[in-house]
Amino acid sequence: MTPSFNIVVAIDNQNGIGKGGILPWHLPADMLHFKTLTSYKENQAKQNMVIMGRKTWDSLPPYARPLKNRQNLILSRKLTQHPDAIVMHNLADSLQWAHDHLDTIETVYIIGGGQIFIDALQSPHCHKLFVTHIEQDLECDTFFPPFEHDFHQIYRSETLTENNLNFTFCTYERR
Ligand SMILES: NC(=O)c1ccc[n+]([C@@H]2O[C@H](COP(=O)([O-])OP(=O)(O)OC[C@H]3O[C@@H](n4cnc5c(N)ncnc54)[C@H](OP(=O)(O)O)[C@@H]3O)[C@@H](O)[C@H]2O)c1
């Protein structure tokens, strides 16, 4: 059996998620939201798992990785191992690993990037999307796939503003 998982993503108004290998915005409130969401667990004896593509791992500043208090998993076809994270070669094996460690893993979050989101969104085990909507076109080169057909919104925060960008935190659930 494969455990369900959630996706966490920040998108601009063209579904853009990144540019030149990094995030084309600086939103401390969104970073805090990401950290709080992916770190929160009910059972203090467990950790959540964050699954990311190798390029997203590379995009994290060295001081920030591995993401603290979470089990980090890198998806890569060419890496075989990493001292600071689990390495897997496909999403199915990653989810199986999480399932085999349910005694220590509480919730699985897929955190990007674009290549990984394509596979993840197609999975019937993808339960919720935590989407930060940034209300501007930031001319990204990496995108999040269309999702509104399969997911419906169950929560929308008030609009926040930082660095001249308006954004909202939304939650979507599979229809
Ligand atoms: N806005 C957001 O919420 C958000 C979140 C995360 C990332 N980002 C941005 O997204 C961009 C990075 O995304 P990206 O699409 O370029 O790269 P990515 O998805 O982070 O990583 C791509 C790499 O993952 C591995 N990979 C891809 N598909 C795989 C599969 N099916 N099985 C095993 N491994 C697989 C490959 O690694 P190898 O080459 O090692 O084989 C591939 O090169 C950056 O700009 C980053 O800042 C944005």
XYZ file of N, CA, C and O and ligand atoms in Angstrom:
748
model
N 0.833 -1.201 0.000
C 0.000 0.000 0.000
C 0.873 1.259 0.000
O 1.876 1.291 0.685
N 0.492 2.266 -0.783
C 1.270 3.507 -0.834
C 0.597 4.548 0.066
O -0.609 4.712 -0.004
N 1.368 5.224 0.907
C 0.747 6.245 1.746
C 0.366 7.475 0.929
O 1.001 7.767 -0.091
N -0.669 8.179 1.368
C -1.014 9.422 0.679
C 0.045 10.477 1.014
O 0.786 10.348 1.995
N 0.097 11.499 0.186
C 1.062 12.569 0.423
C 0.433 13.894 0.030
O -0.620 13.926 -0.635
N 1.062 14.967 0.435
C 0.618 16.316 0.106
C 1.716 17.023 -0.691
O 2.888 16.649 -0.605
N 1.288 18.045 -1.412
C 2.236 18.885 -2.156
C 2.236 20.279 -1.527
O 1.172 20.784 -1.148
N 3.407 20.862 -1.405
C 3.536 22.261 -0.983
C 4.225 23.019 -2.105
O 5.298 22.600 -2.566
N 3.611 24.130 -2.536
C 4.186 24.872 -3.661
C 3.780 26.339 -3.573
O 2.708 26.660 -3.052
N 4.639 27.204 -4.078
C 4.289 28.619 -4.260
C 4.303 28.892 -5.747
O 5.269 28.516 -6.438
N 3.222 29.493 -6.255
C 3.118 29.733 -7.706
C 2.741 31.189 -7.966
O 2.026 31.811 -7.175
N 3.222 31.693 -9.100
C 2.784 33.034 -9.489
C 1.508 32.913 -10.329
O 0.948 31.815 -10.462
N 1.051 33.993 -10.908
C -0.255 33.927 -11.572
C -0.206 33.249 -12.950
O -1.228 33.133 -13.620
N 1.000 32.773 -13.338
C 1.130 31.930 -14.541
C 1.515 30.500 -14.152
O 2.022 29.747 -14.994
N 1.317 30.135 -12.890
C 1.757 28.837 -12.338
C 3.280 28.703 -12.327
O 3.817 27.591 -12.248
N 4.001 29.819 -12.412
C 5.461 29.785 -12.358
C 5.951 29.471 -10.959
O 5.394 29.963 -9.962
N 7.022 28.623 -10.896
C 7.559 28.251 -9.574
C 9.039 28.593 -9.413
O 9.551 28.577 -8.294
N 9.742 28.857 -10.511
C 11.175 29.099 -10.377
C 11.750 29.735 -11.624
O 11.120 29.724 -12.694
N 12.935 30.289 -11.477
C 13.622 30.927 -12.611
C 15.125 30.800 -12.396
O 15.621 31.151 -11.315
N 15.823 30.296 -13.399
C 17.281 30.172 -13.296
C 17.719 29.288 -12.133
O 18.796 29.486 -11.578
N 16.880 28.328 -11.755
C 17.260 27.388 -10.703
C 16.973 27.849 -9.287
O 17.308 27.141 -8.324
N 16.374 29.025 -9.159
C 16.051 29.528 -7.813
C 14.625 30.081 -7.798
O 13.934 30.099 -8.821
N 14.192 30.541 -6.628
C 12.889 31.199 -6.521
C 13.038 32.661 -6.915
O 13.918 33.348 -6.377
N 12.194 33.166 -7.819
C 12.335 34.569 -8.228
C 11.599 35.533 -7.299
O 11.064 36.541 -7.765
N 11.488 35.194 -6.031
C 10.864 36.095 -5.063
C 11.495 35.830 -3.697
O 12.128 34.787 -3.495
N 11.317 36.774 -2.795
C 11.788 36.588 -1.416
C 10.625 36.926 -0.494
O 10.276 38.098 -0.323
N 10.004 35.900 0.042
C 8.818 36.069 0.883
C 9.046 35.342 2.212
O 8.713 34.151 2.340
N 9.619 36.043 3.204
C 9.882 35.379 4.488
C 8.629 34.757 5.107
O 8.715 33.684 5.727
N 7.473 35.386 4.935
C 6.248 34.820 5.525
C 5.908 33.479 4.871
O 5.396 32.563 5.532
N 6.192 33.356 3.591
C 5.928 32.080 2.920
C 6.939 31.023 3.358
O 6.588 29.849 3.514
N 8.184 31.444 3.561
C 9.187 30.483 4.046
C 8.819 29.974 5.435
O 8.953 28.780 5.735
N 8.318 30.872 6.273
C 7.900 30.456 7.619
C 6.687 29.518 7.532
O 6.616 28.512 8.245
N 5.751 29.866 6.644
C 4.562 29.023 6.431
C 4.998 27.616 6.009
O 4.497 26.608 6.536
N 5.938 27.539 5.076
C 6.453 26.253 4.587
C 7.085 25.458 5.733
O 6.808 24.262 5.913
N 7.907 26.154 6.509
C 8.603 25.464 7.600
C 7.614 24.955 8.650
O 7.702 23.814 9.120
N 6.651 25.813 9.000
C 5.676 25.437 10.031
C 4.838 24.261 9.556
O 4.630 23.284 10.290
N 4.343 24.352 8.329
C 3.486 23.296 7.780
C 4.221 21.963 7.707
O 3.720 20.936 8.168
N 5.410 21.980 7.131
C 6.090 20.703 6.885
C 6.730 20.135 8.152
O 7.068 18.948 8.175
N 6.890 20.965 9.180
C 7.488 20.476 10.429
C 6.446 19.997 11.423
O 6.763 19.218 12.331
N 5.192 20.469 11.276
C 4.175 20.146 12.289
C 3.799 18.664 12.253
O 3.514 18.106 11.213
N 3.809 18.056 13.428
C 3.326 16.680 13.513
C 2.616 16.494 14.841
O 2.916 17.193 15.817
N 1.673 15.573 14.864
C 0.932 15.304 16.105
C 1.732 14.413 17.030
O 1.701 14.580 18.242
N 2.429 13.451 16.464
C 3.203 12.505 17.259
C 4.650 12.990 17.325
O 5.367 12.962 16.318
N 5.064 13.430 18.496
C 6.402 14.017 18.631
C 7.519 12.995 18.432
O 8.676 13.372 18.251
N 7.169 11.724 18.455
C 8.187 10.691 18.248
C 8.473 10.485 16.762
O 9.406 9.756 16.401
N 7.663 11.117 15.897
C 7.837 10.919 14.461
C 8.400 12.177 13.806
O 8.492 13.232 14.425
N 8.723 12.058 12.514
C 9.102 13.206 11.693
C 8.265 13.174 10.424
O 7.774 12.107 10.031
N 8.111 14.303 9.780
C 7.545 14.312 8.439
C 8.666 14.101 7.430
O 9.839 14.353 7.718
N 8.262 13.651 6.244
C 9.247 13.472 5.172
C 9.046 14.540 4.104
O 7.899 14.816 3.711
N 10.132 15.154 3.648
C 10.063 16.086 2.518
C 10.810 15.463 1.343
O 11.980 15.098 1.456
N 10.076 15.311 0.239
C 10.650 14.712 -0.971
C 10.877 15.815 -1.992
O 9.962 16.606 -2.264
N 12.085 15.855 -2.550
C 12.379 16.912 -3.533
C 13.280 16.380 -4.641
O 14.043 15.422 -4.440
N 13.194 17.018 -5.791
C 14.098 16.708 -6.899
C 15.504 17.176 -6.579
O 15.722 18.084 -5.762
N 16.461 16.575 -7.268
C 17.871 16.890 -6.998
C 18.177 18.372 -7.251
O 18.961 18.996 -6.526
N 17.520 18.984 -8.240
C 17.807 20.395 -8.521
C 17.248 21.302 -7.430
O 17.837 22.340 -7.115
N 16.130 20.911 -6.861
C 15.589 21.689 -5.735
C 16.514 21.565 -4.532
O 16.803 22.555 -3.848
N 16.998 20.345 -4.263
C 17.998 20.168 -3.186
C 19.186 21.093 -3.425
O 19.628 21.812 -2.537
N 19.701 21.097 -4.661
C 20.860 21.937 -4.976
C 20.554 23.425 -4.794
O 21.465 24.221 -4.536
N 19.283 23.800 -4.965
C 18.916 25.216 -4.885
C 18.839 25.717 -3.439
O 18.795 26.926 -3.211
N 18.794 24.784 -2.483
C 18.723 25.217 -1.082
C 20.082 25.736 -0.647
O 21.115 25.143 -0.994
N 20.118 26.840 0.124
C 21.415 27.292 0.621
C 22.023 26.209 1.510
O 21.290 25.541 2.251
N 23.339 26.008 1.425
C 23.969 24.914 2.195
C 23.607 24.926 3.674
O 23.428 23.865 4.275
N 23.456 26.135 4.265
C 23.139 26.167 5.694
C 21.718 25.667 5.981
O 21.392 25.333 7.121
N 20.882 25.624 4.959
C 19.468 25.259 5.176
C 19.182 23.793 4.895
O 18.067 23.333 5.087
N 20.181 23.066 4.422
C 19.918 21.668 4.085
C 20.834 20.738 4.867
O 21.992 21.092 5.096
N 20.317 19.612 5.296
C 18.954 19.162 5.081
C 17.964 20.015 5.862
O 18.329 20.614 6.876
N 16.711 20.079 5.400
C 15.688 20.834 6.114
C 15.530 20.208 7.496
O 15.300 19.005 7.618
N 15.661 21.058 8.508
C 15.763 20.567 9.891
C 14.480 19.882 10.367
O 13.379 20.307 10.025
N 14.667 18.898 11.202
C 13.558 18.201 11.875
C 12.597 17.525 10.914
O 11.455 17.259 11.261
N 13.046 17.305 9.687
C 12.268 16.562 8.712
C 13.185 15.557 8.033
O 14.372 15.850 7.836
N 12.641 14.409 7.680
C 13.425 13.439 6.930
C 13.509 13.901 5.479
O 12.474 14.019 4.810
N 14.691 14.210 5.006
C 14.863 14.705 3.638
C 15.109 13.537 2.677
O 15.922 12.650 2.960
N 14.420 13.574 1.551
C 14.626 12.556 0.504
C 14.831 13.270 -0.832
O 14.021 14.118 -1.220
N 15.926 12.925 -1.509
C 16.243 13.507 -2.819
C 15.892 12.494 -3.900
O 16.308 11.332 -3.827
N 15.129 12.941 -4.900
C 14.882 12.109 -6.076
C 15.933 12.433 -7.124
O 16.105 13.601 -7.497
N 16.635 11.396 -7.565
C 17.682 11.583 -8.577
C 17.828 10.288 -9.350
O 17.672 9.201 -8.801
N 18.150 10.418 -10.636
C 18.433 9.212 -11.418
C 19.925 8.895 -11.401
O 20.319 7.789 -11.683
N 20.750 9.907 -11.067
C 22.194 9.670 -11.161
C 22.900 9.615 -9.807
O 23.920 8.943 -9.686
N 22.387 10.327 -8.786
C 22.989 10.208 -7.454
C 22.709 8.811 -6.913
O 21.620 8.269 -7.135
N 23.666 8.251 -6.194
C 23.385 6.959 -5.570
C 23.187 7.109 -4.066
O 22.421 6.371 -3.453
N 23.883 8.061 -3.477
C 23.713 8.300 -2.051
C 24.139 9.718 -1.718
O 24.779 10.402 -2.527
N 23.718 10.153 -0.527
C 24.091 11.484 -0.051
C 24.223 11.404 1.465
O 23.399 10.739 2.112
N 25.229 12.079 2.043
C 25.410 11.950 3.494
C 24.283 12.568 4.313
O 24.083 12.190 5.472
N 23.540 13.513 3.732
C 22.548 14.250 4.524
C 21.098 13.918 4.195
O 20.191 14.553 4.739
N 20.878 12.992 3.288
C 19.495 12.693 2.888
C 19.417 11.297 2.298
O 20.430 10.742 1.852
N 18.199 10.780 2.294
C 17.952 9.527 1.572
C 17.900 9.862 0.086
O 17.388 10.924 -0.291
N 18.413 8.990 -0.747
C 18.324 9.173 -2.200
C 17.491 8.029 -2.784
O 17.713 6.868 -2.445
N 16.531 8.369 -3.631
C 15.719 7.356 -4.311
C 15.680 7.685 -5.802
O 15.849 8.846 -6.201
N 15.404 6.673 -6.607
C 15.451 6.847 -8.063
C 14.087 7.017 -8.707
O 14.005 7.261 -9.915
N 13.024 6.859 -7.924
C 11.692 7.154 -8.470
C 10.718 7.410 -7.329
O 10.978 7.046 -6.173
N 9.609 8.032 -7.693
C 8.638 8.444 -6.668
C 8.003 7.237 -5.991
O 7.801 7.239 -4.770
N 7.691 6.204 -6.770
C 7.030 5.030 -6.189
C 7.881 4.407 -5.087
O 7.362 4.070 -4.008
N 9.194 4.273 -5.328
C 10.076 3.700 -4.300
C 10.160 4.609 -3.078
O 10.278 4.140 -1.948
N 10.086 5.919 -3.314
C 10.146 6.872 -2.199
C 8.921 6.705 -1.302
O 9.021 6.688 -0.061
N 7.755 6.587 -1.936
C 6.526 6.437 -1.157
C 6.503 5.080 -0.462
O 6.009 4.960 0.669
N 7.064 4.084 -1.115
C 7.151 2.763 -0.477
C 8.065 2.830 0.749
O 7.766 2.240 1.790
N 9.162 3.584 0.615
C 10.081 3.746 1.750
C 9.326 4.378 2.923
O 9.448 3.929 4.064
N 8.550 5.419 2.612
C 7.786 6.087 3.684
C 6.803 5.105 4.312
O 6.652 5.055 5.545
N 6.149 4.318 3.471
C 5.195 3.350 3.996
C 5.880 2.324 4.897
O 5.337 1.920 5.929
N 7.078 1.936 4.519
C 7.816 0.949 5.316
C 8.331 1.539 6.630
O 8.846 0.801 7.477
N 8.247 2.863 6.767
C 8.755 3.532 7.980
C 7.655 4.342 8.663
O 7.920 5.416 9.218
N 6.429 3.840 8.596
C 5.324 4.584 9.201
C 5.445 4.677 10.723
O 4.766 5.492 11.347
N 6.326 3.857 11.292
C 6.564 3.979 12.739
C 7.350 5.247 13.061
O 7.322 5.729 14.193
N 8.030 5.813 12.060
C 8.818 7.040 12.313
C 8.407 8.213 11.414
O 8.786 9.347 11.687
N 7.685 7.952 10.342
C 7.278 9.022 9.411
C 5.787 9.302 9.579
O 4.962 8.384 9.491
N 5.436 10.585 9.805
C 4.012 10.924 9.980
C 3.364 11.338 8.653
O 2.446 10.697 8.171
N 3.838 12.432 8.063
C 3.216 12.949 6.833
C 4.299 13.143 5.773
O 5.412 13.570 6.088
N 3.936 12.835 4.539
C 4.872 13.001 3.419
C 4.474 14.248 2.631
O 3.314 14.389 2.217
N 5.427 15.155 2.426
C 5.214 16.357 1.617
C 6.166 16.319 0.414
O 7.385 16.134 0.587
N 5.614 16.527 -0.747
C 6.454 16.704 -1.936
C 6.617 18.202 -2.156
O 5.624 18.938 -2.247
N 7.875 18.645 -2.229
C 8.142 20.093 -2.165
C 8.795 20.634 -3.443
O 9.283 21.753 -3.440
N 8.776 19.850 -4.527
C 9.269 20.363 -5.801
C 10.476 19.609 -6.294
O 10.922 18.641 -5.661
N 10.983 20.039 -7.412
C 10.513 21.165 -8.217
C 9.600 20.728 -9.342
O 8.826 19.772 -9.208
N 9.746 21.409 -10.477
C 8.814 21.225 -11.576
C 8.721 19.801 -12.085
O 7.623 19.293 -12.346
N 9.873 19.147 -12.234
C 9.844 17.771 -12.769
C 9.140 16.821 -11.807
O 8.383 15.942 -12.223
N 9.381 17.007 -10.534
C 8.807 16.104 -9.536
C 7.305 16.355 -9.386
O 6.513 15.424 -9.210
N 6.895 17.627 -9.489
C 5.469 17.945 -9.360
C 4.644 17.279 -10.471
O 3.491 16.904 -10.244
N 5.225 17.147 -11.663
C 4.465 16.532 -12.770
C 4.059 15.108 -12.392
O 2.886 14.730 -12.484
N 5.020 14.320 -11.929
C 4.719 12.938 -11.510
C 3.775 12.920 -10.323
O 2.830 12.136 -10.268
N 4.059 13.783 -9.360
C 3.317 13.744 -8.098
C 1.842 14.074 -8.297
O 0.963 13.429 -7.710
N 1.566 15.064 -9.148
C 0.171 15.478 -9.339
C -0.655 14.392 -10.017
O -1.870 14.334 -9.849
N 0.008 13.540 -10.786
C -0.716 12.479 -11.491
C -1.050 11.308 -10.576
O -1.840 10.450 -10.936
N -0.438 11.273 -9.405
C -0.648 10.136 -8.517
C -1.984 10.246 -7.788
O -2.301 11.286 -7.209
N -2.761 9.158 -7.767
C -4.017 9.174 -7.003
C -3.774 9.282 -5.497
O -4.701 9.538 -4.735
N -2.530 9.078 -5.083
C -2.201 9.172 -3.654
C -1.918 10.606 -3.214
O -1.672 10.856 -2.039
N -1.939 11.529 -4.178
C -1.747 12.945 -3.832
C -3.055 13.482 -3.265
O -4.057 13.590 -3.966
N -3.045 13.811 -1.990
C -4.271 14.099 -1.251
C -4.590 15.599 -1.230
O -5.649 16.029 -1.656
N -3.641 16.399 -0.749
C -3.878 17.845 -0.608
C -2.756 18.636 -1.261
O -1.601 18.194 -1.286
N -3.120 19.830 -1.723
C -2.135 20.790 -2.230
C -2.170 22.015 -1.318
O -3.250 22.576 -1.084
N -1.019 22.402 -0.807
C -0.896 23.645 -0.047
C -0.213 24.640 -0.989
O 0.991 24.523 -1.268
N -0.994 25.567 -1.503
C -0.529 26.446 -2.578
C -0.472 27.888 -2.086
O -1.481 28.431 -1.610
N 0.692 28.498 -2.208
C 0.814 29.942 -2.001
C 0.633 30.590 -3.367
O 1.412 30.325 -4.286
N -0.427 31.393 -3.500
C -0.686 32.081 -4.771
C -0.093 33.483 -4.704
O -0.511 34.292 -3.867
N 0.865 33.755 -5.594
C 1.468 35.082 -5.671
C 0.824 35.806 -6.847
O 0.812 35.287 -7.978
N 0.259 36.965 -6.570
C -0.612 37.624 -7.558
C 0.178 38.490 -8.525
O -0.057 39.695 -8.636
N 1.143 37.890 -9.199
C 1.956 38.638 -10.170
C 2.621 37.655 -11.134
O 2.861 36.493 -10.776
N 2.950 38.113 -12.338
C 3.720 37.303 -13.286
C 5.197 37.602 -13.071
O 5.645 38.720 -13.349
N 5.945 36.622 -12.580
C 7.354 36.848 -12.263
C 8.288 36.231 -13.314
O 9.473 36.010 -13.053
N 7.732 35.968 -14.494
C 8.525 35.537 -15.661
C 9.376 34.311 -15.355
O 10.596 34.306 -15.585
N 8.718 33.291 -14.828
C 9.418 32.058 -14.454
C 9.771 31.215 -15.679
O 9.209 31.396 -16.764
N 10.704 30.264 -15.467
C 11.029 29.302 -16.530
C 10.660 27.870 -16.132
O 10.890 26.931 -16.888
N 10.120 27.703 -14.934
C 9.707 26.385 -14.444
C 8.300 26.539 -13.887
O 8.010 27.540 -13.215
N 7.435 25.548 -14.175
C 6.010 25.743 -13.897
C 5.390 24.559 -13.165
O 5.885 23.423 -13.250
N 4.300 24.855 -12.460
C 3.466 23.849 -11.808
C 2.342 23.491 -12.781
O 1.751 24.387 -13.397
N 2.039 22.190 -12.936
C 1.011 21.820 -13.916
C -0.375 22.341 -13.508
O -0.626 22.593 -12.320
N -1.297 22.454 -14.479
C -2.676 22.814 -14.139
C -3.253 21.773 -13.161
O -2.971 20.580 -13.311
N -4.007 22.213 -12.180
C -4.498 21.269 -11.166
C -5.974 21.454 -10.825
O -6.576 20.618 -10.154
N -6.589 22.563 -11.294
C -7.939 22.896 -10.841
C -8.977 21.856 -11.262
O -10.018 21.740 -10.616
N -8.700 21.103 -12.304
C -9.661 20.102 -12.753
C -9.813 18.973 -11.725
O -10.893 18.419 -11.541
N -8.725 18.637 -11.067
C -8.728 17.484 -10.153
C -8.791 17.863 -8.677
O -8.985 16.984 -7.837
N -8.602 19.124 -8.371
C -8.571 19.548 -6.963
C -9.490 20.754 -6.776
O -9.598 21.591 -7.679
N -10.140 20.831 -5.607
C -10.973 21.998 -5.327
C -10.487 22.691 -4.053
O -9.957 22.052 -3.140
N -10.707 23.992 -4.021
C -10.180 24.792 -2.906
C -11.036 24.594 -1.660
O -12.265 24.685 -1.725
N -10.376 24.347 -0.520
C -11.102 24.209 0.748
C -10.704 25.297 1.745
O -11.303 25.412 2.807
N -9.675 26.074 1.426
C -9.248 27.148 2.340
C -8.529 28.224 1.556
O -7.764 27.920 0.631
N -8.812 29.484 1.930
C -8.064 30.608 1.348
C -7.832 31.632 2.453
O -8.785 32.063 3.112
N -6.592 32.002 2.676
C -6.277 32.975 3.728
C -6.620 34.388 3.252
O -6.927 34.611 2.071
N -6.498 35.321 4.149
C -6.540 36.722 3.742
C -5.313 37.017 2.872
O -4.359 36.241 2.859
N -5.344 38.141 2.180
C -4.193 38.514 1.344
C -3.099 39.143 2.205
O -3.374 40.025 3.032
N -1.886 38.648 2.024
C -0.718 39.200 2.716
C 0.140 39.948 1.696
O 0.054 39.676 0.487
N 0.965 40.866 2.191
C 1.860 41.620 1.288
C 3.262 41.667 1.886
O 3.430 41.980 3.070
N 4.239 41.310 1.050
C 5.654 41.439 1.428
C 6.428 41.809 0.173
O 6.162 41.246 -0.907
N 7.406 42.684 0.325
C 8.253 43.058 -0.824
C 7.431 43.397 -2.067
O 7.745 42.950 -3.188
N 6.355 44.110 -1.847
C 5.467 44.568 -2.935
C 4.751 43.440 -3.665
O 4.269 43.638 -4.786
N 4.688 42.264 -3.070
C 3.953 41.151 -3.675
C 2.775 40.782 -2.789
O 2.940 40.615 -1.569
N 1.593 40.652 -3.394
C 0.417 40.160 -2.674
C 0.337 38.650 -2.849
O 0.554 38.134 -3.948
N -0.002 37.961 -1.763
C -0.107 36.500 -1.864
C -1.089 35.970 -0.835
O -1.388 36.631 0.172
N -1.607 34.772 -1.128
C -2.547 34.095 -0.214
C -2.102 32.649 -0.039
O -1.508 32.050 -0.943
N -2.432 32.096 1.116
C -2.194 30.676 1.376
C -3.508 29.941 1.129
O -4.531 30.279 1.750
N -3.484 28.950 0.249
C -4.702 28.195 -0.081
C -4.449 26.703 0.094
O -3.320 26.233 -0.047
N -5.526 25.997 0.388
C -5.460 24.533 0.462
C -6.475 23.954 -0.511
O -7.603 24.456 -0.604
N -6.063 22.937 -1.235
C -6.923 22.228 -2.190
C -6.950 20.752 -1.823
O -5.946 20.215 -1.347
N -8.104 20.142 -2.083
C -8.257 18.713 -1.821
C -8.677 18.028 -3.116
O -9.396 18.632 -3.921
N -8.274 16.770 -3.249
C -8.654 16.044 -4.479
C -10.167 15.924 -4.553
O -10.831 15.658 -3.570
N -10.733 16.153 -5.746
C -12.197 16.073 -5.927
C -12.664 14.634 -5.772
O -11.976 13.715 -6.143
N 7.887 27.686 -5.969
C 8.077 26.539 -5.318
O 7.284 26.154 -4.459
C 9.278 25.704 -5.658
C 9.533 24.523 -4.959
C 10.650 23.782 -5.318
C 11.481 24.198 -6.340
N 11.202 25.349 -6.982
C 12.037 25.798 -8.100
O 11.931 24.838 -9.142
C 13.174 24.823 -9.867
C 13.724 23.414 -9.841
O 12.804 22.551 -10.498
P 13.281 21.599 -11.717
O 12.057 21.071 -12.393
O 14.278 22.319 -12.530
O 14.078 20.430 -10.954
P 13.636 19.395 -9.810
O 12.287 18.816 -10.129
O 13.828 20.007 -8.481
O 14.778 18.308 -9.961
C 14.979 17.672 -11.198
C 15.903 16.488 -10.964
O 15.223 15.518 -10.188
C 15.566 14.229 -10.647
N 14.344 13.606 -11.182
C 13.378 14.170 -11.941
N 12.395 13.295 -12.191
C 12.761 12.149 -11.575
C 12.171 10.875 -11.475
N 10.983 10.592 -12.048
N 12.800 9.934 -10.759
C 13.993 10.188 -10.174
N 14.597 11.388 -10.213
C 13.992 12.336 -10.931
C 16.663 14.402 -11.687
O 17.861 14.460 -10.946
P 19.302 13.997 -11.541
O 19.622 15.010 -12.589
O 20.202 14.060 -10.349
O 19.106 12.611 -12.074
C 16.327 15.772 -12.232
O 17.417 16.410 -12.853
C 14.077 25.833 -9.192
O 13.952 27.096 -9.845
C 13.499 25.922 -7.793
O 13.792 27.161 -7.159
C 10.116 26.106 -6.673
